[in-house]
PDB file of C-alpha atoms in Angstrom:
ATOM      1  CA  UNK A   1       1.755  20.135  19.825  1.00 31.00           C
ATOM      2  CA  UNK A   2       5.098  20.089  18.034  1.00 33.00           C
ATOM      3  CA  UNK A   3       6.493  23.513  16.128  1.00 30.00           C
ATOM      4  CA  UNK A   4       5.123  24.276  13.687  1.00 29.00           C
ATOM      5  CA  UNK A   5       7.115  24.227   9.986  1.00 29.00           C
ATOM      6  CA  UNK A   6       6.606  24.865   6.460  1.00 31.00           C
ATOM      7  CA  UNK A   7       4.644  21.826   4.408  1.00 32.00           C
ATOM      8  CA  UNK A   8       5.202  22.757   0.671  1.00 34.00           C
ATOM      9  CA  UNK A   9       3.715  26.289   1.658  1.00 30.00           C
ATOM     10  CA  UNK A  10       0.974  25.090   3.949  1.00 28.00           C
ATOM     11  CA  UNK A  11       2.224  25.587   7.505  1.00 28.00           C
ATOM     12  CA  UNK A  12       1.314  21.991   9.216  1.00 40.00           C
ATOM     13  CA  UNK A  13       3.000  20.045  12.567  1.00 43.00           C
ATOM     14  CA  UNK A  14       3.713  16.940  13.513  1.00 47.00           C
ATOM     15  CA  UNK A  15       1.803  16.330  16.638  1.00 44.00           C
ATOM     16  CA  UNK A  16       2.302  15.716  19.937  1.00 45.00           C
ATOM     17  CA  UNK A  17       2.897  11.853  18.936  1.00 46.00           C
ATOM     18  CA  UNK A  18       6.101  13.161  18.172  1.00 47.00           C
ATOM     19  CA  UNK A  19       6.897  13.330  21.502  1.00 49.00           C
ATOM     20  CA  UNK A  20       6.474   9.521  21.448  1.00 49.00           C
ATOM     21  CA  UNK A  21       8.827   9.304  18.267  1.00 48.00           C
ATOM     22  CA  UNK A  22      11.529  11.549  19.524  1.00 50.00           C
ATOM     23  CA  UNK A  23      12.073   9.187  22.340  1.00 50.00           C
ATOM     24  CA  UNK A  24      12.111   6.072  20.036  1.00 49.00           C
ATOM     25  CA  UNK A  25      15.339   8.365  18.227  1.00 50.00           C
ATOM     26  CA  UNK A  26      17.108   8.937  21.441  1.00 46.00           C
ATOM     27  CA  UNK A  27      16.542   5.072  21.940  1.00 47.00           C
ATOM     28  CA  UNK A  28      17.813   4.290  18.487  1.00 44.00           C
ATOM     29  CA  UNK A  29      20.931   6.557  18.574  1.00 46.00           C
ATOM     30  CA  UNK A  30      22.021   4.496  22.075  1.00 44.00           C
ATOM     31  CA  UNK A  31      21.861   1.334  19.617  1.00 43.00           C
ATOM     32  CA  UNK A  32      24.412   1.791  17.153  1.00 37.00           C
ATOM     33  CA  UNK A  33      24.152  -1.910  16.470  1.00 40.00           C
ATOM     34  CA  UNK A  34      20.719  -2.721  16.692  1.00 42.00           C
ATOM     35  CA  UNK A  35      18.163  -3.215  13.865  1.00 42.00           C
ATOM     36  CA  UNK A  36      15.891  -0.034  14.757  1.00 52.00           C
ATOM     37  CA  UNK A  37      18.158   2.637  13.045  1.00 83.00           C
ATOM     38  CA  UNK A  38      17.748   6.625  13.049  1.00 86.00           C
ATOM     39  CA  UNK A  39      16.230   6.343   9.581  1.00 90.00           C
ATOM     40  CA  UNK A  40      13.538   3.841  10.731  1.00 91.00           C
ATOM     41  CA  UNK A  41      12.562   5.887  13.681  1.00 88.00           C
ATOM     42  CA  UNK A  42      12.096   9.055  11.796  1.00 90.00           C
ATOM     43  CA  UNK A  43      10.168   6.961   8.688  1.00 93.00           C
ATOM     44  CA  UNK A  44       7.803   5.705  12.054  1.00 91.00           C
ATOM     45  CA  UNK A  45       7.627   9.443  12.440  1.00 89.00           C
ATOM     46  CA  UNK A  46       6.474  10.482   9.296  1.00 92.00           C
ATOM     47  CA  UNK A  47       4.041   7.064   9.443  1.00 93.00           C
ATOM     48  CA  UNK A  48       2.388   8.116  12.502  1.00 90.00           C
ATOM     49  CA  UNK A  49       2.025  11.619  11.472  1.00 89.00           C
ATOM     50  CA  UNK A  50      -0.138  10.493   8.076  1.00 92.00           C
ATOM     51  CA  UNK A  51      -1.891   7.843  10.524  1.00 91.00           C
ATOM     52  CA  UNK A  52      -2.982  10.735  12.517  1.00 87.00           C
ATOM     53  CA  UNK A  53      -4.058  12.856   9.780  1.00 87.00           C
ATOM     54  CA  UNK A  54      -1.562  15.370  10.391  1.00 87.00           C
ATOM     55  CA  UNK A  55       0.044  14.900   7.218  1.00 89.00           C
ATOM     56  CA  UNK A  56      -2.429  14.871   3.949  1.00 91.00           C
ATOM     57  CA  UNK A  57      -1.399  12.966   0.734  1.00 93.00           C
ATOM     58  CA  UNK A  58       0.133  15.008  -1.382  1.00 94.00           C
ATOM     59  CA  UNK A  59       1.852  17.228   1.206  1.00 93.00           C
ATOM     60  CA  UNK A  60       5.472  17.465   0.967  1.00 93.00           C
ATOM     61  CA  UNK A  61       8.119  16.403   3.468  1.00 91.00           C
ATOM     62  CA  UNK A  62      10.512  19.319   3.968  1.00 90.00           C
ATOM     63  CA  UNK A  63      14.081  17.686   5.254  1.00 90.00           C
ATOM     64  CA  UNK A  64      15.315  21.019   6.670  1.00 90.00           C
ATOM     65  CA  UNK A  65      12.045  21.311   8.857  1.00 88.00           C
ATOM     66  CA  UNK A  66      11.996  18.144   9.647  1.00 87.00           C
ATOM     67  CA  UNK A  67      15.337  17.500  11.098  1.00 88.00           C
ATOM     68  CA  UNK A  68      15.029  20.528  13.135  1.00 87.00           C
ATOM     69  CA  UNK A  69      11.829  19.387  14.433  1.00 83.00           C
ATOM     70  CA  UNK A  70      13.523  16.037  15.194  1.00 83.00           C
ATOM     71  CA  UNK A  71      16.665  17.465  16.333  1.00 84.00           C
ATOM     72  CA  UNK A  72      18.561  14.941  14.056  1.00 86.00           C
ATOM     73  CA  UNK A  73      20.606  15.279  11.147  1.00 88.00           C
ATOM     74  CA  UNK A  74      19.609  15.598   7.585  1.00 90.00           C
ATOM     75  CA  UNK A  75      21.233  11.981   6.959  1.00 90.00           C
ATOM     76  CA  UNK A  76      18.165  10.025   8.903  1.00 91.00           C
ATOM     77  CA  UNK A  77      15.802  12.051   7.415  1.00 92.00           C
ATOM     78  CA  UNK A  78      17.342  11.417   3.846  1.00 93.00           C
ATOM     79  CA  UNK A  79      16.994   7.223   4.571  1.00 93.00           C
ATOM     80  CA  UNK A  80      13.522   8.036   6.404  1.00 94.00           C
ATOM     81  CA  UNK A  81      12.861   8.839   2.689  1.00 95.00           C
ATOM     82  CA  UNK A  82      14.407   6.005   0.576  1.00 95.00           C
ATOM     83  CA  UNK A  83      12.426   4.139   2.891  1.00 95.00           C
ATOM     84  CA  UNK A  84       9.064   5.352   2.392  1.00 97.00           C
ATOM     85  CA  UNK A  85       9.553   5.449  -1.161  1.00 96.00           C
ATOM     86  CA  UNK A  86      10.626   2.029  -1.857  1.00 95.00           C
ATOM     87  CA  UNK A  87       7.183   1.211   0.058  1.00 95.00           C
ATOM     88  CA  UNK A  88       5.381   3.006  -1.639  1.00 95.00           C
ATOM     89  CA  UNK A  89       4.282   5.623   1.388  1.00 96.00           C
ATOM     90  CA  UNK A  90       6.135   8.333  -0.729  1.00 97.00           C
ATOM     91  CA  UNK A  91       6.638   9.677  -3.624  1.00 96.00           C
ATOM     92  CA  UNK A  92       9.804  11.169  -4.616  1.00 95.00           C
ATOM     93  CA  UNK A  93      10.033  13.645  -7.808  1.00 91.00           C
ATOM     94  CA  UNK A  94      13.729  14.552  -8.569  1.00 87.00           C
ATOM     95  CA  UNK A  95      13.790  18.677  -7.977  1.00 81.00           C
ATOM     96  CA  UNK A  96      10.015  18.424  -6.698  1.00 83.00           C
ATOM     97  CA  UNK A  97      10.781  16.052  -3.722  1.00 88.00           C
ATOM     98  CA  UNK A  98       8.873  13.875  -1.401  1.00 94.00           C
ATOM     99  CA  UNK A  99       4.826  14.091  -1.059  1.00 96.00           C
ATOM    100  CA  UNK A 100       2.866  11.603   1.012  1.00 96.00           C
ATOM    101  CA  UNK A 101       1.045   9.210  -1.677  1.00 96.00           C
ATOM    102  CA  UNK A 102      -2.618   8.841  -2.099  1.00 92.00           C
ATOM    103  CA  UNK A 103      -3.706   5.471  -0.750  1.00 91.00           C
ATOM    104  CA  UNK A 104      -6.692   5.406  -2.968  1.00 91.00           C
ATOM    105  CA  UNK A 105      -9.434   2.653  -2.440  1.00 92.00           C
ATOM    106  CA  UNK A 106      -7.573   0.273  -4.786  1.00 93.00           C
ATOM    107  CA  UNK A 107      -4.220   0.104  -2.873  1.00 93.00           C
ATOM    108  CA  UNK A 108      -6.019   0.047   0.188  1.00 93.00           C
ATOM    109  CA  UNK A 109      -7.678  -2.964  -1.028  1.00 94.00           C
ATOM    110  CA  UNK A 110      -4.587  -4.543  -1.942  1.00 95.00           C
ATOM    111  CA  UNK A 111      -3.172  -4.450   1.393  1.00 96.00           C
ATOM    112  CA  UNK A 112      -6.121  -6.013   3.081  1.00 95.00           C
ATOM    113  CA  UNK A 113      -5.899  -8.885   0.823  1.00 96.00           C
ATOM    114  CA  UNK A 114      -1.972  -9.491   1.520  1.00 97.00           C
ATOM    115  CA  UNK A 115      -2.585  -8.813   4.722  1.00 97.00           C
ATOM    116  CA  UNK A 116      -5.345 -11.003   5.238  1.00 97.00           C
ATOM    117  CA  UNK A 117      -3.804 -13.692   3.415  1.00 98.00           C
ATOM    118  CA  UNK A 118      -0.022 -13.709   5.710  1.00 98.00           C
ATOM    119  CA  UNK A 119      -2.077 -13.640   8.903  1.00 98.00           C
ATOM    120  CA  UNK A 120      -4.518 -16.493   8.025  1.00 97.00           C
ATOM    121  CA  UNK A 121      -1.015 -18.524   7.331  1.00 98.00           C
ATOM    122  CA  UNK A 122       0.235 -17.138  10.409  1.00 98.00           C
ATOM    123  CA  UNK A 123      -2.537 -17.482  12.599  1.00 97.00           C
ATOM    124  CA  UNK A 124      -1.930 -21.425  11.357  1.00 97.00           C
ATOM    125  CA  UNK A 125       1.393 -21.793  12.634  1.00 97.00           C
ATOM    126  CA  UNK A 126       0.529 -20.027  15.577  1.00 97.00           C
ATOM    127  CA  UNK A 127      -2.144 -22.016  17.059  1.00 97.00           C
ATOM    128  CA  UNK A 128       0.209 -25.242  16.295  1.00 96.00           C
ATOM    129  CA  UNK A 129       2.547 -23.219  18.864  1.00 96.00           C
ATOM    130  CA  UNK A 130       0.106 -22.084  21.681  1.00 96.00           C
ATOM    131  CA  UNK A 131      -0.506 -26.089  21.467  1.00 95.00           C
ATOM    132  CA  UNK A 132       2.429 -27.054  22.333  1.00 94.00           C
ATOM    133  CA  UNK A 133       3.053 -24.295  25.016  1.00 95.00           C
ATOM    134  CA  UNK A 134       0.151 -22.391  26.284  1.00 92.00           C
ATOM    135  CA  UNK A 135       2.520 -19.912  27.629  1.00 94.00           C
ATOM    136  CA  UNK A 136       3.170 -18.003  24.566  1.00 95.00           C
ATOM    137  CA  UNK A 137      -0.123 -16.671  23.988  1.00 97.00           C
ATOM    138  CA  UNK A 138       0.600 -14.321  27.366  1.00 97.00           C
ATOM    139  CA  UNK A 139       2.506 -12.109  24.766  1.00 98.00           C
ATOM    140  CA  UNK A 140      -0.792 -10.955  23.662  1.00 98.00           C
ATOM    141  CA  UNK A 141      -2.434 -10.809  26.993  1.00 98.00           C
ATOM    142  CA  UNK A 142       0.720  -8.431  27.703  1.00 98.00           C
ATOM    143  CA  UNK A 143       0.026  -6.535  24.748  1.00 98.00           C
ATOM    144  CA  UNK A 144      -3.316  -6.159  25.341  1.00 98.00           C
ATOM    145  CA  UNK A 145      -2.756  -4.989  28.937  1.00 98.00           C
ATOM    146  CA  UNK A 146      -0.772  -1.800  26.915  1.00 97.00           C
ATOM    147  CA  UNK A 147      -3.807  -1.232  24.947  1.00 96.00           C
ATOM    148  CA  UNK A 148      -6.019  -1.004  28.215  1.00 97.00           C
ATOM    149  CA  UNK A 149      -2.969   1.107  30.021  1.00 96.00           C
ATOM    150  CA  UNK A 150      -3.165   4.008  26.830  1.00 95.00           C
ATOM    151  CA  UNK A 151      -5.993   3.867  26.031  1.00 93.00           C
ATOM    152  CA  UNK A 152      -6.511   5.368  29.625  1.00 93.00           C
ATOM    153  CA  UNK A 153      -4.354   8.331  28.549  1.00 91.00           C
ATOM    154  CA  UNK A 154      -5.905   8.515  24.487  1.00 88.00           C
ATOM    155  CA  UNK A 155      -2.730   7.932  23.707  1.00 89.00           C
ATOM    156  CA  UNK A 156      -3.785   7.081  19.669  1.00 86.00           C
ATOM    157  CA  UNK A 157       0.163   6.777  18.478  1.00 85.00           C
ATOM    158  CA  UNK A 158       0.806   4.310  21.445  1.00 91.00           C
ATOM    159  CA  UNK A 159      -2.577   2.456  20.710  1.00 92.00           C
ATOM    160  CA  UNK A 160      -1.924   1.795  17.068  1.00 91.00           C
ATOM    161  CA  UNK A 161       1.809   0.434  18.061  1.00 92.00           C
ATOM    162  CA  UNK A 162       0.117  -1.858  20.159  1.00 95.00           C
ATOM    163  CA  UNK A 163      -2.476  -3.053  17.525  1.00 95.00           C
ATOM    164  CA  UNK A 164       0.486  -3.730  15.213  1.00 95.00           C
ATOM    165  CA  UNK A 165       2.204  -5.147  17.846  1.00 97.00           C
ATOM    166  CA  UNK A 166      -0.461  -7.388  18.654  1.00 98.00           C
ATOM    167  CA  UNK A 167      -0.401  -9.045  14.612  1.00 98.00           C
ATOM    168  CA  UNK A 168       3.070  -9.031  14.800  1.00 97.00           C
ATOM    169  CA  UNK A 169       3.298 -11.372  17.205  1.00 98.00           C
ATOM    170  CA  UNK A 170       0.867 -13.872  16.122  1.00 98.00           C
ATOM    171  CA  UNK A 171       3.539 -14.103  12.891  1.00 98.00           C
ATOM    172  CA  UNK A 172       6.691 -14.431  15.281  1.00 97.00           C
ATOM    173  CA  UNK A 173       4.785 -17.348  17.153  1.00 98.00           C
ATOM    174  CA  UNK A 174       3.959 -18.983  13.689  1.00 97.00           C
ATOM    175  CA  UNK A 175       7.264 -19.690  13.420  1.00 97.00           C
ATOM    176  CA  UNK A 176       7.143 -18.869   9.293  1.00 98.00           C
ATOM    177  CA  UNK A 177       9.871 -16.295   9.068  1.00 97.00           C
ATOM    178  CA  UNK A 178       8.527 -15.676   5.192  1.00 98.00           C
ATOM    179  CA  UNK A 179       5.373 -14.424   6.604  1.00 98.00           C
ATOM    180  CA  UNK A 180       6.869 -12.554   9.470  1.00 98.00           C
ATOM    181  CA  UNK A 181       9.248 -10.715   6.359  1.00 97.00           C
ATOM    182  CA  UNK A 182       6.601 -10.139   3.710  1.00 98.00           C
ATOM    183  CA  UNK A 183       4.161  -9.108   6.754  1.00 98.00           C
ATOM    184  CA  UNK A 184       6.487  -6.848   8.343  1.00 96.00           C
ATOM    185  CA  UNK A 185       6.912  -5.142   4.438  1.00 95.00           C
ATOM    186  CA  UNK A 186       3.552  -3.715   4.862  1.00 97.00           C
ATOM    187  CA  UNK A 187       3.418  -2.879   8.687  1.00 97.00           C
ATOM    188  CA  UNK A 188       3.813   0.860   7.748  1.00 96.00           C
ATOM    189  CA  UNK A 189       0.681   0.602   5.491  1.00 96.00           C
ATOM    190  CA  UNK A 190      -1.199  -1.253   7.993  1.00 95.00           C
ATOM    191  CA  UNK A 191      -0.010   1.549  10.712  1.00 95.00           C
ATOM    192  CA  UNK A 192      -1.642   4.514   8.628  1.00 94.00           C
ATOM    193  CA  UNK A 193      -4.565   2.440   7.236  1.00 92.00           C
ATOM    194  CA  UNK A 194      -5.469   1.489  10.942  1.00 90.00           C
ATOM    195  CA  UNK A 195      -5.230   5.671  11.832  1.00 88.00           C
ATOM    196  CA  UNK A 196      -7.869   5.614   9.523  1.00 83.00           C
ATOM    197  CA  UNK A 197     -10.331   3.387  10.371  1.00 81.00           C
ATOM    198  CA  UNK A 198      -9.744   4.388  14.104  1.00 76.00           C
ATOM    199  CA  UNK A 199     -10.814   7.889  12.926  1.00 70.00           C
ATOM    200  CA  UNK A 200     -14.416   6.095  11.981  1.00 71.00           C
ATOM    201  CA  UNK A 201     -14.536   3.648  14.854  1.00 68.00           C
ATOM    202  CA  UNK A 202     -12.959   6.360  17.615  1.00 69.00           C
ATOM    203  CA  UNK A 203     -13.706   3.686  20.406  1.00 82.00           C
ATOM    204  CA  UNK A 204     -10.687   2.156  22.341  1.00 89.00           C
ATOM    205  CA  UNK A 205     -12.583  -0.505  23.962  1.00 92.00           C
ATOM    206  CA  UNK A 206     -14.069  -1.979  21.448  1.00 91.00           C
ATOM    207  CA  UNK A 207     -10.772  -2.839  19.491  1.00 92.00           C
ATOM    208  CA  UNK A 208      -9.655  -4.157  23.154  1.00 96.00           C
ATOM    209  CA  UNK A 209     -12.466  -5.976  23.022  1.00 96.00           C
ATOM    210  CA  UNK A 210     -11.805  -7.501  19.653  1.00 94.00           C
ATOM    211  CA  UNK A 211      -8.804  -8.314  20.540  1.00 97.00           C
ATOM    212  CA  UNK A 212      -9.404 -10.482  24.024  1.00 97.00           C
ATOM    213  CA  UNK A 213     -12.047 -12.345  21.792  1.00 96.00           C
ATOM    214  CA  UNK A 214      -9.035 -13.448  19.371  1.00 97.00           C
ATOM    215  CA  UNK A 215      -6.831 -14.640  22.343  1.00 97.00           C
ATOM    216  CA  UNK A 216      -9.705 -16.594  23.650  1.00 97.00           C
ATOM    217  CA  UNK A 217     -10.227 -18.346  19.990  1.00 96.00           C
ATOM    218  CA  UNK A 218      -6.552 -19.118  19.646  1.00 97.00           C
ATOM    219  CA  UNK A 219      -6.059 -20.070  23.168  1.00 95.00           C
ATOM    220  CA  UNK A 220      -9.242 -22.773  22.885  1.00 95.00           C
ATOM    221  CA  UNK A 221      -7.674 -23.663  19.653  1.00 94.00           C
ATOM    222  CA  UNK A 222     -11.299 -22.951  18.088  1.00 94.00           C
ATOM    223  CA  UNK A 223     -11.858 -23.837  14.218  1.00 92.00           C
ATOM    224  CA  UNK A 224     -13.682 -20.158  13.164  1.00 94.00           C
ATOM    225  CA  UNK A 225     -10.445 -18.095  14.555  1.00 96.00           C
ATOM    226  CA  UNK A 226      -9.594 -17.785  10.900  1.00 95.00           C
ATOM    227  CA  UNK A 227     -13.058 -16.723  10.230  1.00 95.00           C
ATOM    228  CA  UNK A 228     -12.480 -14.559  13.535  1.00 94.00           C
ATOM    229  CA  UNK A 229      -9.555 -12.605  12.371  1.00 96.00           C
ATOM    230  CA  UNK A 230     -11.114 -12.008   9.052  1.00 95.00           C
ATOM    231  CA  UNK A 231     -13.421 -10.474  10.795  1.00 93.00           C
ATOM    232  CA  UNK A 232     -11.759  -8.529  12.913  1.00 92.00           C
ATOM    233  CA  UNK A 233      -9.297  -7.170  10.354  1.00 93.00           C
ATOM    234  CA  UNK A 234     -12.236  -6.480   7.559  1.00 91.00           C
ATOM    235  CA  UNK A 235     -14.402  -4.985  10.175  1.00 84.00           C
ATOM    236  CA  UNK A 236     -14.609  -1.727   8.918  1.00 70.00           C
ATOM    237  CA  UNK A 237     -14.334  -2.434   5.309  1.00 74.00           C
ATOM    238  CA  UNK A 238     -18.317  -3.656   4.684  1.00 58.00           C
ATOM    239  CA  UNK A 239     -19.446  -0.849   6.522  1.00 54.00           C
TER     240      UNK A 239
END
């Protein structure tokens, strides 16, 4: 378990998923260059910690506690924020600042719908590529062999990277860098919206499961995978 620090006067920690995060910093701060910055490894942070449960909507982020907890500067932590907030995963109140926002039923809704809608495109362009070189679809076998590696340890932060992972790819392979942009602009939604429903499902195997059934569809090419993923991404949704 991390320390524990001050939440807007409820005392609260980040996990021991931040174990996980702190070495995605120290991996960001060797790669000055690279596209992962400080501030997007401490906004995965924060993302993983509301996935979790850990943090409650409408708890405040505390930048002093966090950066200690982090053992980074106050800068990250400031453009973890501006982050969040221009997605919508925080809200910031000049002289109140940042609480996590309520992702009430109607938002929630919302995302399923985009989301449903870019991966349906996706999942297109993506069986026009496993086509023409059945090779590509061992990306997901690979990612798939992570799920069935943590899921040996319950590690729940490492699972849901791998889930996103997993959906990520199948909008790389589609070739449709639109989709792959507007997708990846709700990955951090997705991320605490699947914490959720894991907290109802609370069965590793059974999203592994899911999973190897959507490699088999795309890999045979099969007309319902559309009708697959719908299913597979709505699955908790009816219930």
């Amino acid at each position: 378990m991390g320390r524990a620090f001050e939440m807007g006067g409820v005392v609260d920690s980040i996990p021991s998923e931040a174990a996980s995060v702190t070495t995605d910093l120290l991996a960001a701060q060797g790669r000055a260059q690279g596209s992962y910055q400080l501030g997007d490894a401490v906004a995965d942070a924060i993302v993983n910690a509301v996935a979790s449960g850990s943090l409650k909507p409408g708890q405040r982020i505390v930048e002093t506690d966090l950066a200690a907890m982090l053992k980074v500067s106050r800068v990250p932590i400031r453009e973890a924020i501006k982050i969040l907030q221009a997605q919508g995963i925080l809200n910031v109140t000049p002289n109140r600042g940042a609480r996590i926002a309520e992702f009430d039923e109607k938002f929630v809704d919302s995302v399923f719908e985009v989301r449903l809608a870019l991966e349906k495109i996706a999942t297109r362009g993506a069986l026009d590529a496993y086509r023409h070189d059945k090779r590509r679809i061992d990306a997901l076998r690979e990612i798939v062999s992570r799920m069935e590696r943590v899921a040996r340890w319950s590690d729940w932060v490492e699972f849901r990277k791998c889930d996103v992972d997993f959906h990520r790819e199948i909008c790389r392979a589609s070739g449709n860098d639109i989709v792959l942009r507007l997708w990846e602009a709700i990955a951090r939604h997705i991320t605490i919206i699947f914490g959720r429903e894991l907290a109802q499902e609370d069965d590793f195997q059974v999203v592994i499961d899911q999973h190897n059934h959507l490699i088999a569809k795309l890999e045979a090419s099969d007309a319902e995978v559309e009708a697959e993923l719908e299913k597979h991404i709505m699955r908790l949704r009816a219930s």
